């Protein structure tokens, strides 16, 4: 869907570097989510946000930082990248937390060497 | 912790055969959603079930939600090459904002 965009699509970086993944949605959805997808684990929630300036931890938050100063943007930062953070990262948004579908971006494939 | 188990992990079928994936939760779900992810793509919402015993159909796809709201299934009749991908279930536990995801079932069509 064009309504939620992630950048970059691909990123290669080195251990110890800081890297920020961007997510932008045009629907004015209240809720936004960051997931990582690894083989055999499905989708695991890293952080989510219920509104601007409201964020909360998901299942696997360690090593990640998020912010949400504007409703439409929800960047994810790896402060000091580790190889275990090599993954595909998906951003999603929904109108409410429950009973509404989540709409996903195209993902960022992140490789940490 | 709260889990949604999804089986099988992979299913190989000949084109035209049926396909079924199952999800089981350790606790009661308030709803269950199904998503499809094509190879190299992102998850795309298919359907949501909310009521106990609910059955919904989308063309060749049939979705069921168990009476106890702890299990669900997706059945595809007469698979086609366009059905290839990974199918995920995801549900909310009561009063919990986080969707709990199954690990997915990858549908592979044998040549």
Short mmCIF file of C-alpha atoms in Angstrom, two decimals:
data_model
loop_
_atom_site.label_atom_id
_atom_site.label_comp_id
_atom_site.label_asym_id
_atom_site.label_seq_id
_atom_site.Cartn_x
_atom_site.Cartn_y
_atom_site.Cartn_z
CA UNK A 1 0.00 0.00 0.00
CA UNK A 2 1.30 3.44 -0.87
CA UNK A 3 -0.08 4.73 2.43
CA UNK A 4 2.83 3.44 4.50
CA UNK A 5 6.40 3.73 3.31
CA UNK A 6 9.63 2.48 4.79
CA UNK A 7 13.14 3.57 4.01
CA UNK A 8 15.66 2.41 3.19
CA UNK A 9 14.55 -0.86 1.54
CA UNK A 10 17.98 -2.40 2.02
CA UNK A 11 20.79 -1.49 4.39
CA UNK A 12 24.16 -2.99 5.13
CA UNK A 13 26.10 -1.72 8.11
CA UNK A 14 28.74 -2.82 10.58
CA UNK A 15 28.49 -3.88 14.20
CA UNK A 16 28.56 -0.98 16.61
CA UNK A 17 27.12 1.54 14.16
CA UNK A 18 23.92 3.43 14.76
CA UNK A 19 21.25 2.98 12.13
CA UNK A 20 17.77 4.46 11.81
CA UNK A 21 14.91 2.93 9.88
CA UNK A 22 12.18 5.29 8.79
CA UNK A 23 8.44 4.72 8.61
CA UNK A 24 5.85 7.18 7.31
CA UNK A 25 2.10 6.70 6.98
CA UNK A 26 -0.47 8.93 5.33
CA UNK A 27 -3.65 7.49 6.83
CA UNK A 28 -3.45 9.36 10.15
CA UNK A 29 -3.70 6.02 11.93
CA UNK A 30 -3.28 6.28 15.68
CA UNK A 31 -1.32 3.07 16.14
CA UNK A 32 2.02 2.22 14.64
CA UNK A 33 4.14 -0.87 15.12
CA UNK A 34 7.63 -2.14 14.45
CA UNK A 35 8.20 -5.84 13.86
CA UNK A 36 11.18 -7.94 13.00
CA UNK A 37 10.81 -11.08 10.93
CA UNK A 38 13.25 -13.95 11.20
CA UNK A 39 12.96 -17.47 9.80
CA UNK A 40 11.02 -19.70 12.13
CA UNK A 41 9.86 -16.86 14.38
CA UNK A 42 7.16 -15.21 12.37
CA UNK A 43 6.68 -11.58 13.30
CA UNK A 44 7.90 -10.31 16.65
CA UNK A 45 6.83 -6.94 17.98
CA UNK A 46 9.65 -4.58 18.92
CA UNK A 47 7.80 -1.40 19.88
CA UNK A 48 4.44 0.14 19.28
CA UNK A 49 2.90 3.56 19.62
CA UNK A 50 -0.68 4.48 20.44
CA UNK A 51 -0.32 8.15 19.46
CA UNK A 52 2.26 10.89 19.13
CA UNK A 53 4.58 10.88 22.14
CA UNK A 54 3.18 7.56 23.42
CA UNK A 55 5.31 4.47 22.89
CA UNK A 56 5.59 1.12 24.60
CA UNK A 57 7.73 -1.98 24.47
CA UNK A 58 6.79 -5.11 22.62
CA UNK A 59 8.19 -8.61 22.86
CA UNK A 60 11.80 -7.87 21.80
CA UNK A 61 12.67 -4.20 22.59
CA UNK A 62 16.28 -4.58 23.76
CA UNK A 63 18.79 -2.71 21.60
CA UNK A 64 16.14 -0.56 19.91
CA UNK A 65 14.87 2.96 20.46
CA UNK A 66 11.77 4.59 18.97
CA UNK A 67 10.21 8.00 18.94
CA UNK A 68 6.99 9.46 17.65
CA UNK A 69 6.98 13.23 17.60
CA UNK A 70 4.44 13.34 14.75
CA UNK A 71 1.52 11.01 14.11
CA UNK A 72 2.74 10.08 10.65
CA UNK A 73 6.33 9.13 11.50
CA UNK A 74 7.69 6.33 13.64
CA UNK A 75 11.46 5.88 13.26
CA UNK A 76 13.29 2.89 14.73
CA UNK A 77 16.91 3.31 15.81
CA UNK A 78 19.46 0.64 16.54
CA UNK A 79 21.86 2.52 18.78
CA UNK A 80 24.77 0.08 18.45
CA UNK A 81 23.99 -2.57 15.88
CA UNK A 82 24.77 -6.22 16.57
CA UNK A 83 24.79 -9.18 14.18
CA UNK A 84 21.76 -10.65 15.94
CA UNK A 85 19.79 -7.66 14.72
CA UNK A 86 20.21 -8.75 11.10
CA UNK A 87 16.62 -9.20 10.03
CA UNK A 88 13.75 -7.91 7.93
CA UNK A 89 11.99 -5.04 9.68
CA UNK A 90 8.36 -4.18 9.03
CA UNK A 91 6.48 -1.11 10.07
CA UNK A 92 2.70 -1.31 10.34
CA UNK A 93 -0.17 0.95 11.27
CA UNK A 94 -3.79 0.55 12.28
CA UNK A 95 -6.69 2.76 13.20
CA UNK A 96 -7.16 1.13 16.61
CA UNK A 97 -5.22 -1.40 18.66
CA UNK A 98 -7.74 -4.19 18.42
CA UNK A 99 -10.29 -5.34 15.83
CA UNK A 100 -8.70 -3.43 12.98
CA UNK A 101 -6.29 -4.82 10.41
CA UNK A 102 -2.68 -3.78 10.45
CA UNK A 103 -1.29 -2.30 7.23
CA UNK A 104 2.33 -3.06 6.52
CA UNK A 105 5.09 -1.27 4.70
CA UNK A 106 7.33 -3.07 2.22
CA UNK A 107 9.99 -3.73 4.85
CA UNK A 108 13.66 -2.96 5.33
CA UNK A 109 16.15 -5.76 4.86
CA UNK A 110 18.99 -4.98 7.29
CA UNK A 111 22.30 -6.82 7.27
CA UNK A 112 24.86 -6.20 10.00
CA UNK A 113 28.37 -7.39 9.26
CA UNK B 1 4.16 -16.53 27.84
CA UNK B 2 1.18 -16.03 25.60
CA UNK B 3 1.58 -17.99 22.40
CA UNK B 4 -0.20 -18.82 19.21
CA UNK B 5 1.03 -22.07 17.73
CA UNK B 6 0.62 -22.52 14.00
CA UNK B 7 1.03 -25.80 12.11
CA UNK B 8 2.37 -27.06 9.85
CA UNK B 9 5.44 -24.92 9.24
CA UNK B 10 5.51 -25.93 5.58
CA UNK B 11 3.07 -27.67 3.28
CA UNK B 12 3.88 -28.93 -0.18
CA UNK B 13 0.89 -29.58 -2.42
CA UNK B 14 0.26 -30.29 -6.06
CA UNK B 15 -1.65 -27.59 -7.83
CA UNK B 16 -5.33 -28.39 -7.45
CA UNK B 17 -4.97 -30.07 -4.05
CA UNK B 18 -6.36 -28.58 -0.87
CA UNK B 19 -4.36 -26.81 1.84
CA UNK B 20 -5.09 -26.26 5.52
CA UNK B 21 -3.24 -24.41 8.25
CA UNK B 22 -4.18 -24.46 11.93
CA UNK B 23 -3.66 -22.04 14.80
CA UNK B 24 -3.98 -22.88 18.48
CA UNK B 25 -3.79 -20.52 21.42
CA UNK B 26 -3.13 -21.35 25.04
CA UNK B 27 -5.64 -18.70 26.10
CA UNK B 28 -8.92 -17.34 24.81
CA UNK B 29 -8.61 -14.89 21.95
CA UNK B 30 -10.82 -11.87 21.49
CA UNK B 31 -10.35 -12.10 17.72
CA UNK B 32 -8.21 -13.81 15.11
CA UNK B 33 -6.83 -12.24 11.97
CA UNK B 34 -5.31 -13.95 8.94
CA UNK B 35 -2.62 -12.48 6.74
CA UNK B 36 -0.87 -13.62 3.57
CA UNK B 37 2.73 -12.81 2.72
CA UNK B 38 3.92 -13.45 -0.81
CA UNK B 39 7.62 -14.31 -1.26
CA UNK B 40 9.64 -11.10 -0.87
CA UNK B 41 6.54 -9.16 0.13
CA UNK B 42 4.86 -7.89 3.24
CA UNK B 43 1.94 -9.35 5.20
CA UNK B 44 -1.43 -8.43 3.76
CA UNK B 45 -4.61 -8.66 5.80
CA UNK B 46 -7.10 -11.26 4.58
CA UNK B 47 -9.88 -11.46 7.16
CA UNK B 48 -10.85 -11.16 10.81
CA UNK B 49 -13.03 -13.49 12.88
CA UNK B 50 -14.53 -12.34 16.15
CA UNK B 51 -17.44 -14.59 17.11
CA UNK B 52 -17.26 -18.05 18.63
CA UNK B 53 -17.77 -20.70 15.92
CA UNK B 54 -17.63 -18.12 13.14
CA UNK B 55 -17.03 -19.29 9.57
CA UNK B 56 -16.23 -16.94 6.72
CA UNK B 57 -15.52 -17.64 3.07
CA UNK B 58 -13.59 -15.75 0.44
CA UNK B 59 -13.91 -17.61 -2.87
CA UNK B 60 -11.77 -20.76 -2.37
CA UNK B 61 -10.66 -19.76 1.16
CA UNK B 62 -12.62 -20.83 4.26
CA UNK B 63 -11.77 -19.44 7.68
CA UNK B 64 -13.05 -20.87 10.95
CA UNK B 65 -12.87 -19.69 14.56
CA UNK B 66 -13.34 -22.37 17.19
CA UNK B 67 -16.20 -22.50 19.66
CA UNK B 68 -13.84 -21.85 22.57
CA UNK B 69 -12.10 -19.03 20.66
CA UNK B 70 -8.76 -20.76 21.15
CA UNK B 71 -8.22 -22.17 17.68
CA UNK B 72 -8.69 -21.24 14.06
CA UNK B 73 -8.10 -22.69 10.64
CA UNK B 74 -7.69 -21.56 7.06
CA UNK B 75 -8.60 -23.99 4.29
CA UNK B 76 -7.89 -23.40 0.62
CA UNK B 77 -9.73 -25.55 -1.88
CA UNK B 78 -8.06 -26.49 -5.17
CA UNK B 79 -4.86 -24.49 -4.74
CA UNK B 80 -3.53 -22.34 -7.55
CA UNK B 81 -0.05 -20.95 -8.16
CA UNK B 82 -1.31 -17.55 -7.02
CA UNK B 83 -1.89 -19.02 -3.54
CA UNK B 84 1.85 -19.48 -2.96
CA UNK B 85 3.12 -17.65 0.11
CA UNK B 86 3.14 -17.78 3.88
CA UNK B 87 -0.12 -17.58 5.80
CA UNK B 88 -0.09 -16.11 9.28
CA UNK B 89 -2.69 -16.07 11.99
CA UNK B 90 -2.61 -13.41 14.67
CA UNK B 91 -4.86 -12.78 17.62
CA UNK B 92 -5.45 -10.41 20.49
CA UNK B 93 -5.74 -11.76 23.98
CA UNK B 94 -8.48 -10.07 25.98
CA UNK B 95 -7.51 -6.51 27.00
CA UNK B 96 -4.14 -6.78 25.27
CA UNK B 97 -3.09 -4.37 22.57
CA UNK B 98 -0.46 -6.64 21.13
CA UNK B 99 -1.33 -8.96 18.28
CA UNK B 100 0.23 -12.34 19.02
CA UNK B 101 1.42 -13.91 15.78
CA UNK B 102 1.73 -17.51 14.75
CA UNK B 103 5.00 -18.50 13.06
CA UNK B 104 3.25 -18.97 9.72
CA UNK B 105 2.63 -21.82 7.31
CA UNK B 106 4.46 -21.67 4.01
CA UNK B 107 2.44 -23.02 1.09
CA UNK B 108 4.61 -24.48 -1.65
CA UNK B 109 3.14 -25.69 -4.93
CA UNK B 110 5.01 -28.66 -6.36
CA UNK B 111 5.89 -28.32 -10.05
#
